[in-house]
Tab-separated table of C-alpha atoms in Angstrom:
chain	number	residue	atom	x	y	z
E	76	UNK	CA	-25.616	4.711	-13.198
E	77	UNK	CA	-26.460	7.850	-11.243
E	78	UNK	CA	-25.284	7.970	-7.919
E	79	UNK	CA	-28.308	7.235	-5.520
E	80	UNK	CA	-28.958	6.357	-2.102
E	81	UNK	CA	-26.784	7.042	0.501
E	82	UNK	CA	-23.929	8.793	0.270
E	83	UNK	CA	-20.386	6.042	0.074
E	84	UNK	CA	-18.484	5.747	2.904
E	85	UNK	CA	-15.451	8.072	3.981
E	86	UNK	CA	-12.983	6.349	1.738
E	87	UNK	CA	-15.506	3.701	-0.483
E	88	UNK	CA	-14.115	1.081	-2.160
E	89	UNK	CA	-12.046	0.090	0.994
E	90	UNK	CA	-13.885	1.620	3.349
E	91	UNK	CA	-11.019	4.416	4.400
E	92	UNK	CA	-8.602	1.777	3.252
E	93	UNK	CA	-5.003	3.142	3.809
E	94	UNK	CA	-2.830	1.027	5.176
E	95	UNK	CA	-0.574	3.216	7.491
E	96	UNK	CA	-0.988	6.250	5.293
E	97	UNK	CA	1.054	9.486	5.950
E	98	UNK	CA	-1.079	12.732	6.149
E	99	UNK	CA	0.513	15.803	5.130
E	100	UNK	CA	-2.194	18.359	5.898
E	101	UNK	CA	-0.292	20.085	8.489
E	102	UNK	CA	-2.184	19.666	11.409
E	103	UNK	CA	-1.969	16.804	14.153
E	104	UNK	CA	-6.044	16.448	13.387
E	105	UNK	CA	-5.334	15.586	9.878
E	106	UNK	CA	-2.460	13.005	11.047
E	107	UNK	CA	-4.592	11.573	13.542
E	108	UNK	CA	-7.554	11.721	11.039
E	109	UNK	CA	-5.225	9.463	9.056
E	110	UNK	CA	-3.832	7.189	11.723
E	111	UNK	CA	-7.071	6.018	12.692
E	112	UNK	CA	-7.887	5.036	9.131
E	113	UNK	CA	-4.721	2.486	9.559
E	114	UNK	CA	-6.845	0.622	12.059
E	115	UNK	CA	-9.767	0.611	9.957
E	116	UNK	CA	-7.786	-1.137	6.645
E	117	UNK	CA	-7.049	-3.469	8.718
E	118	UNK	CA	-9.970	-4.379	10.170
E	119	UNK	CA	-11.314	-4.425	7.016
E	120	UNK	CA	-8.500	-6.408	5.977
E	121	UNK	CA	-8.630	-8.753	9.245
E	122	UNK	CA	-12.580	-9.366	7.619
E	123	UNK	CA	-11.930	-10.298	4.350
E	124	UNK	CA	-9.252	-13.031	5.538
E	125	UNK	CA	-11.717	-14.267	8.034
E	126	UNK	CA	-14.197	-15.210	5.203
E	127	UNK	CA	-11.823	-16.838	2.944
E	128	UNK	CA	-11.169	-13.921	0.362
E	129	UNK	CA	-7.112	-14.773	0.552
E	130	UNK	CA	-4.868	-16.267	3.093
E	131	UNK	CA	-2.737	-14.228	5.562
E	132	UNK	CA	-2.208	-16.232	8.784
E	133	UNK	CA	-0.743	-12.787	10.399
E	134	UNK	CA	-2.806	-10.136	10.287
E	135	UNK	CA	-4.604	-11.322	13.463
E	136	UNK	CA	-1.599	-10.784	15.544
E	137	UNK	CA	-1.996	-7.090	14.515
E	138	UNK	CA	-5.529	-6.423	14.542
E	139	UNK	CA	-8.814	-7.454	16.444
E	140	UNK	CA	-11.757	-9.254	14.429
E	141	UNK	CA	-14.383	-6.926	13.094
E	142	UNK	CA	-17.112	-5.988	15.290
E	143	UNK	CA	-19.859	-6.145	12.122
E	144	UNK	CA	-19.792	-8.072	8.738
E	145	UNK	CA	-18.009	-6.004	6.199
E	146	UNK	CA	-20.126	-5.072	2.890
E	147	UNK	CA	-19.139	-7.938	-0.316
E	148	UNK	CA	-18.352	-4.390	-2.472
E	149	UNK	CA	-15.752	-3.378	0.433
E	150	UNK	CA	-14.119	-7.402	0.637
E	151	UNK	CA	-13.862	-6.999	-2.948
E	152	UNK	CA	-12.176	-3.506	-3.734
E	153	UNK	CA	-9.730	-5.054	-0.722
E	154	UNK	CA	-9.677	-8.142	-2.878
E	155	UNK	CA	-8.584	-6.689	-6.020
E	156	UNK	CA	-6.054	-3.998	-4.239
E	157	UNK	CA	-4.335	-6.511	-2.123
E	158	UNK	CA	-3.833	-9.173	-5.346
E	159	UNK	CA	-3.169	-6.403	-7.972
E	160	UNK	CA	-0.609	-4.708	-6.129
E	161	UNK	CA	1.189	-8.271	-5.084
E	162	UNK	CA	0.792	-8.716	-8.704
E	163	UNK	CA	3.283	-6.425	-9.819
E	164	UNK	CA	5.017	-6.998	-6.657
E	165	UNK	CA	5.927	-10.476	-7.472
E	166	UNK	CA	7.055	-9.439	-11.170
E	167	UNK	CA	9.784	-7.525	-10.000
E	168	UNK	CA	10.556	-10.129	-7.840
E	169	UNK	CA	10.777	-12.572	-10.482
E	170	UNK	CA	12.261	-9.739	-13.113
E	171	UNK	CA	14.921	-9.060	-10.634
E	172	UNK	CA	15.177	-12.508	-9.461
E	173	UNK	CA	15.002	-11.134	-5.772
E	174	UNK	CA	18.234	-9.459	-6.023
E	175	UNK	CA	16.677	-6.344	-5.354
E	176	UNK	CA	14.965	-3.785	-1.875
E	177	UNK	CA	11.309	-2.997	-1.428
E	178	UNK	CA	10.380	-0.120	0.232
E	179	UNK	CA	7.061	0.562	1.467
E	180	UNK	CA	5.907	4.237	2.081
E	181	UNK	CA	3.065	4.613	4.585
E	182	UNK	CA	3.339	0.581	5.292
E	183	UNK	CA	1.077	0.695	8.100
E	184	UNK	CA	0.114	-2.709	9.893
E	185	UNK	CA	0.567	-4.346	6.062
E	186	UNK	CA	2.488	-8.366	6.753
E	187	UNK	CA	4.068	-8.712	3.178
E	188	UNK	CA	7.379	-9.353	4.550
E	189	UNK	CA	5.760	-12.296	6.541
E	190	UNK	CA	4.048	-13.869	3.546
E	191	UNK	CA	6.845	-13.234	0.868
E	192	UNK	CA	9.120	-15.372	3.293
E	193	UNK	CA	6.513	-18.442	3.135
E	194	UNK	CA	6.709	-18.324	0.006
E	195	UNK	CA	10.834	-17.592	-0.023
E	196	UNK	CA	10.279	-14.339	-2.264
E	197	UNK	CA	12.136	-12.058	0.126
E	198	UNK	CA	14.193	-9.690	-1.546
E	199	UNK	CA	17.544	-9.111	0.011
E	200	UNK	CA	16.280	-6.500	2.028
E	201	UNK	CA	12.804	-5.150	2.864
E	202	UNK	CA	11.861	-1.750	4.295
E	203	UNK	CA	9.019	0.003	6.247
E	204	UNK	CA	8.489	3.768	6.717
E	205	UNK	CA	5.570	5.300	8.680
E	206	UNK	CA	4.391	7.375	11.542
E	207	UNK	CA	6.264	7.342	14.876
E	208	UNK	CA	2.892	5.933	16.449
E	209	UNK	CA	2.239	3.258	14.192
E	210	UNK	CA	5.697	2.171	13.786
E	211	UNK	CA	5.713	1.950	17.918
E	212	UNK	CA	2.649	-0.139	17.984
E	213	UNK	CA	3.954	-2.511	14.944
E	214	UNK	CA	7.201	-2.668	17.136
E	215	UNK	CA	5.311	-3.787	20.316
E	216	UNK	CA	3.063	-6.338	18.425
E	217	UNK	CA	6.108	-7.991	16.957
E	218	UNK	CA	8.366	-8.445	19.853
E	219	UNK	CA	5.321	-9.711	21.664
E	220	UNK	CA	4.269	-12.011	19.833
E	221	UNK	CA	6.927	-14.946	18.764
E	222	UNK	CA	4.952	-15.987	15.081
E	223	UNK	CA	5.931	-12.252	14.048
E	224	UNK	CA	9.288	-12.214	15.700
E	225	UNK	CA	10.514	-15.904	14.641
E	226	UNK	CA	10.822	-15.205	10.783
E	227	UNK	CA	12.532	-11.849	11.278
E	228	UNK	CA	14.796	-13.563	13.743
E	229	UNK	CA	15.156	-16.948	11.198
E	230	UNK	CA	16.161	-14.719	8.161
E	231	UNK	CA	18.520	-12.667	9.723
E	232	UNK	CA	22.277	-12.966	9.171
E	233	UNK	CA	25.512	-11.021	10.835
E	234	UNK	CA	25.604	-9.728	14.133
E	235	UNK	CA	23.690	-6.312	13.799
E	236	UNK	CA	20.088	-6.688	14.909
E	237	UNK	CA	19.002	-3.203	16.307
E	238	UNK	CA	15.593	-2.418	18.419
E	239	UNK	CA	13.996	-0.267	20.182
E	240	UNK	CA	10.507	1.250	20.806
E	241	UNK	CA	10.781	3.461	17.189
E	242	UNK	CA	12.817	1.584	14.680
E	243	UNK	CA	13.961	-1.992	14.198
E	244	UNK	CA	16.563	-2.954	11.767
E	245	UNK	CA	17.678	-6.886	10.903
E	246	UNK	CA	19.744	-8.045	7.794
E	247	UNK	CA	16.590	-8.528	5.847
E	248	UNK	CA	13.606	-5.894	7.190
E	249	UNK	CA	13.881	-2.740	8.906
E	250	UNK	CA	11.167	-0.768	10.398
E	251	UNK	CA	11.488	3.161	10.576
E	252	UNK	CA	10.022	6.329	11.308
E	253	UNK	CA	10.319	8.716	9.052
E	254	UNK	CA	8.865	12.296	7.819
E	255	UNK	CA	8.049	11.229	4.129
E	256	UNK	CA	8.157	15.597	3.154
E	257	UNK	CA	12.001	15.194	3.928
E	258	UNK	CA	13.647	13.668	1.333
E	259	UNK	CA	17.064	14.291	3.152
E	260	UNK	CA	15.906	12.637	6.319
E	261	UNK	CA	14.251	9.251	4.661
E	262	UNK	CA	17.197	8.876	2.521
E	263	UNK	CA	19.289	9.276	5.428
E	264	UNK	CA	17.823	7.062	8.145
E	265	UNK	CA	17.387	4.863	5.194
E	266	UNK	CA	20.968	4.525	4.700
E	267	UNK	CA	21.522	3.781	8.159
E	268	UNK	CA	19.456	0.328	7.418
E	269	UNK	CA	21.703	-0.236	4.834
E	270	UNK	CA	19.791	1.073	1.943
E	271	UNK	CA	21.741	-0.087	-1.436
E	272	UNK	CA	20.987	2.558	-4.423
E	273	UNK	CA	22.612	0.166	-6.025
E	274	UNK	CA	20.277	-2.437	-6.188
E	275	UNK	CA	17.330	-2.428	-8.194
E	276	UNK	CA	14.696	-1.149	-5.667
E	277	UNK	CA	10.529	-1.462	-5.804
E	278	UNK	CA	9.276	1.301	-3.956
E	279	UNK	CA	5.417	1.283	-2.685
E	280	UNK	CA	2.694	3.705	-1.686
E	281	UNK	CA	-0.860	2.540	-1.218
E	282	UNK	CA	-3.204	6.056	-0.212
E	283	UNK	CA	-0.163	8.273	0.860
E	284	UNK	CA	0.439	11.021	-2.277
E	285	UNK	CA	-3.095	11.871	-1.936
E	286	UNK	CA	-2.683	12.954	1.427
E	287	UNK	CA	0.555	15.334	1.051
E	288	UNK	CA	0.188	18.220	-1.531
E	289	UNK	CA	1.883	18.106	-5.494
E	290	UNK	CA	5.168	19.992	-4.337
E	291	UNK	CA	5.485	16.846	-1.261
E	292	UNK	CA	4.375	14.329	-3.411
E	293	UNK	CA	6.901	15.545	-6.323
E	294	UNK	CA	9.561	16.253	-4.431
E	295	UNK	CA	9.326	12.513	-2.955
E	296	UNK	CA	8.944	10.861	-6.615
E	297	UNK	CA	11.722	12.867	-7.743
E	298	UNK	CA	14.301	11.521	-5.283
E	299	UNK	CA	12.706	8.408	-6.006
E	300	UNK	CA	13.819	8.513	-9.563
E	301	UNK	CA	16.890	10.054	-8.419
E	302	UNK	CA	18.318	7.911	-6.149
E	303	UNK	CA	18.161	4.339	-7.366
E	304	UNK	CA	19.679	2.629	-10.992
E	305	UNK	CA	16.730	0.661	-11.445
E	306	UNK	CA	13.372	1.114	-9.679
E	307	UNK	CA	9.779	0.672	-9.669
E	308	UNK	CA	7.004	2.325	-7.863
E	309	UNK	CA	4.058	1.377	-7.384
E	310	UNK	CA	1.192	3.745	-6.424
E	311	UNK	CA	-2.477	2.693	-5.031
E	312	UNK	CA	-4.821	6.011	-4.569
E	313	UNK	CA	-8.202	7.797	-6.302
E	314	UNK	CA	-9.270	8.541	-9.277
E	315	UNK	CA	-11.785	10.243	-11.334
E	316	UNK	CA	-12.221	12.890	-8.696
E	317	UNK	CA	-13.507	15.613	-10.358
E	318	UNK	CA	-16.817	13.673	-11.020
E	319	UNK	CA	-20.280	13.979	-8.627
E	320	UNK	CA	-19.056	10.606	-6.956
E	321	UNK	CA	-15.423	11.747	-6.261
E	322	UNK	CA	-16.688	14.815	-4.750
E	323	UNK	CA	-18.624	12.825	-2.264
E	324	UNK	CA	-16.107	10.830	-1.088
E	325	UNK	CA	-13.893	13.933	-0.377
E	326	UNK	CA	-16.757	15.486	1.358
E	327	UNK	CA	-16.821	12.731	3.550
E	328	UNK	CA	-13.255	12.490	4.202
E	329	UNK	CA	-12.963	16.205	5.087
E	330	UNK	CA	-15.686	15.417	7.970
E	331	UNK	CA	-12.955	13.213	9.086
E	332	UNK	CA	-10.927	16.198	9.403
E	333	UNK	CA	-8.653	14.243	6.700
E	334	UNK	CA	-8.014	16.439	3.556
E	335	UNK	CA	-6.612	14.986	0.393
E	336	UNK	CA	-4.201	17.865	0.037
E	337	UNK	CA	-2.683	15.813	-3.174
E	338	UNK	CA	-6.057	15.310	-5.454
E	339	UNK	CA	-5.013	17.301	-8.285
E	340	UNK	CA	-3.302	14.849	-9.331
E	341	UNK	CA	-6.402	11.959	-8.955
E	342	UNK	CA	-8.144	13.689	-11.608
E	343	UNK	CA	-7.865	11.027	-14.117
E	344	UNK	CA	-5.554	8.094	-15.424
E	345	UNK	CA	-3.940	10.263	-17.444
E	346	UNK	CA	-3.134	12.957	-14.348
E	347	UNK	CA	-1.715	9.880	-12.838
E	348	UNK	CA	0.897	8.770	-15.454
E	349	UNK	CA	1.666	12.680	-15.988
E	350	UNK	CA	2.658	13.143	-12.804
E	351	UNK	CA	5.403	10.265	-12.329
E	352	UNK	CA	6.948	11.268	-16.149
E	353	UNK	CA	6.859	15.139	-15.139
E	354	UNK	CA	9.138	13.390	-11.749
E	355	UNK	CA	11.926	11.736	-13.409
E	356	UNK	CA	10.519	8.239	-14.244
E	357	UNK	CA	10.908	6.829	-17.425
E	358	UNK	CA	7.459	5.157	-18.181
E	359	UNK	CA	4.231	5.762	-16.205
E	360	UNK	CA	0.670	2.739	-16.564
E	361	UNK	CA	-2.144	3.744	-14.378
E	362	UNK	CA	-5.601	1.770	-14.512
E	363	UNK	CA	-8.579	1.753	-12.705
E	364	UNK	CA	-9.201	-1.018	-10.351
E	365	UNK	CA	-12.286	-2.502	-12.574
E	366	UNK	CA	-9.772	-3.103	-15.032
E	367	UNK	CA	-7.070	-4.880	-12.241
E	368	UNK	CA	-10.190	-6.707	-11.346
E	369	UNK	CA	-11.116	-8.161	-14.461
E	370	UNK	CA	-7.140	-9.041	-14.753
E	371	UNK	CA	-6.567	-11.254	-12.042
E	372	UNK	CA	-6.688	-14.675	-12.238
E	373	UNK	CA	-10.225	-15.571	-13.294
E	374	UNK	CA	-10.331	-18.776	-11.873
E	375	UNK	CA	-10.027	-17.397	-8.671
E	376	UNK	CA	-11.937	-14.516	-8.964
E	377	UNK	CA	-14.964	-16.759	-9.546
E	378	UNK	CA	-14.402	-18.777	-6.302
E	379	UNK	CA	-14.029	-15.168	-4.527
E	380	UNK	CA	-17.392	-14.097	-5.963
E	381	UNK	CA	-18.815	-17.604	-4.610
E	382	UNK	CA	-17.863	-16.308	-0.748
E	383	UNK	CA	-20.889	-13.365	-0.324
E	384	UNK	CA	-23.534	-12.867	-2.729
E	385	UNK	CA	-23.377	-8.842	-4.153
E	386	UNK	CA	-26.484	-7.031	-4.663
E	387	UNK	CA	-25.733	-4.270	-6.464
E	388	UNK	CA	-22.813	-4.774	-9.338
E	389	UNK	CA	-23.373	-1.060	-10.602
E	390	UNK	CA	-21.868	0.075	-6.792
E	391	UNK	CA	-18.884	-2.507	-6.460
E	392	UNK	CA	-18.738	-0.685	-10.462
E	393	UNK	CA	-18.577	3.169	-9.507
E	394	UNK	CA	-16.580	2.814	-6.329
E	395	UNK	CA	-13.298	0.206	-8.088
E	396	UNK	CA	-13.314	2.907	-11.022
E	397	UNK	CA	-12.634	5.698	-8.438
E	398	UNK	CA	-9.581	3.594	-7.467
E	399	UNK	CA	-6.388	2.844	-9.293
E	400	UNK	CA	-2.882	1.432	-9.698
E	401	UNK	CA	-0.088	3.165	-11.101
E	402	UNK	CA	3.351	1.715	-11.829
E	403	UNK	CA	5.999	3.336	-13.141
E	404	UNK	CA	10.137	2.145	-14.122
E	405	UNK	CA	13.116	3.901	-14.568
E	406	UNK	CA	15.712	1.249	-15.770
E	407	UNK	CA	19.509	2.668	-16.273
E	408	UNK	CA	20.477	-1.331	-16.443
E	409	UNK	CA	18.291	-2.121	-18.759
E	410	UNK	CA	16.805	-5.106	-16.858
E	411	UNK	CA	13.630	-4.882	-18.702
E	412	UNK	CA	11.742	-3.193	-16.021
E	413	UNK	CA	9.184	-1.566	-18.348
E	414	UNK	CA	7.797	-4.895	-19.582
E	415	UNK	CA	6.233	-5.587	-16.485
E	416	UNK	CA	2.284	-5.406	-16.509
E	417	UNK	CA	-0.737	-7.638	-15.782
């Protein structure tokens, strides 16, 4: 369908959804271009739980209640990112049988460590990384408020519990601040949270390549692939940028004073997979969000459908094909890693 009416919005299909991302462009604009999208994934977020889309009793402890209703194209890209990414999520949990670290890049407000403990998924250690600022305010929100504190408190073990206004670090999740362009540095206040390379070790970035350019990006997969036995990434960001719609949506960002230093490399699926084998992983799936959509679990796709009428299909259409998950392995133990799909 031809693109028509008004233009999308900064960031479409989640309505600038990066949760936490890490901007790269070099100038404090661009990173606070970037922060403020946090806030708005997580309104967005905050919306979609509000109307029944899935279940996560915590967000509201880190985010206020959306001002306006949220468009049923927007609730669903959110929809399909949120369950396709804690898709794959909960395979390596279940591959690994949680002996294993997550690390999320750019982690932002997310609550998955909250929610995998309901459902006693934690691995044996989980790990956040993001700006100073957000990791501050994350900080605050959790010592304030005892439903966030409790579990971190509950599953921690030992006598080290460490924190203070930029970092926390328990037995089982750690909170840090880190400069994601410095390999040396994460790896290194990484280790100080008692990173294991040892352990087989999911690593996660939802919108945060696209924001540093190729040589950052690379040079962060690369250690990635480096460091660990066994590991998994998973990355959430554009695709099909070259096209009319693609250029829109960077127009729009860049009025944000937010560049996507990293699009290159959003050009197409195949750009996608090419760029984790060209950085040391072993095998490299990337599909369009469409396609996640249409693999989730039908049954409940159909009673998320039921929630808000959509009016135009072609739009919820052009903006989850300008989306994407990649996934890539690199298994030395030969835990059968590379089987995992949807």
């Amino acid at each position: 369908m031809p693109l028509s009416g008004p233009p999308p919005p900064a960031d479409p299909s989640m309505a600038a959804a990066v949760r936490g991302t890490v901007c790269f462009a070099g100038s404090e604009e661009a990173d606070e271009a970037v922060r403020g999208t946090c806030e708005d994934a997580s309104i967005c977020k905050r919306f979609a739980v509000s109307i029944g889309y899935w279940k996560d009793p915590y967000i509201q402890y880190f985010v206020r209640q959306a001002k306006e209703r949220k468009a049923p194209e927007i609730n669903r890209g959110y929809y399909a990112r949120v369950h396709g990414v804690s898709q794959l999520l909960k395979a390596f949990l279940k591959k690994t049988e949680c002996n294993c670290q997550i690390i999320n890049l750019g982690a932002g407000l997310d609550t998955m460590f909250w929610r995998l403990k309901d459902e006693n998924l934690l691995p044996k250690k989980y790990f956040e990384v993001d700006f100073p600022m957000i990791v501050t305010r994350k900080i605050y929100n959790i010592k304030s408020k005892p439903p966030l504190s409790k579990p971190i408190i509950e599953s921690h073990s030992g006598e080290s519990f460490l924190i203070d206004a930029h970092s926390l670090d328990s037995s089982r999740y750690s909170i840090l601040a880190a400069d994601l362009r410095d390999s040396s540095e994460l790896e290194e206040k990484l280790k100080k949270c008692n990173m294991d390379t040892q352990l087989p070790t999911l690593l996660i970035a939802e919108c945060v390549l696209v924001y540093m350019t190729p040589e950052q990006s690379a040079s962060l997969l690369k250690w990635a692939a480096n460091t660990f036995q066994a590991a998994m990434i998973i990355n959430y960001e554009q695709v099909n940028m070259a096209d009319r719609f693609g250029q829109i949506m960077i127009e729009n960002l860049q009025r944000r004073q937010c560049s996507l230093a990293g699009v290159e490399a959003c050009k197409s699926l195949e750009s996608q997979r090419e760029r984790l084998l060209l950085n040391g992983w072993e095998t490299a799936n990337a599909i369009d969000m469409m396609k996640v959509y249409s693999c989730l679990p039908q049954a409940d796709v159909r009673r998320i459908e039921g929630l808000e009428f959509l009016d135009e299909r072609e739009l919820l259409e052009q903006l989850m094909q300008h989306y994407c998950i990649c996934w890539a392995t690199k298994d030395s133990c030969n835990m059968g890693l590379s089987n995992i799909t949807f």
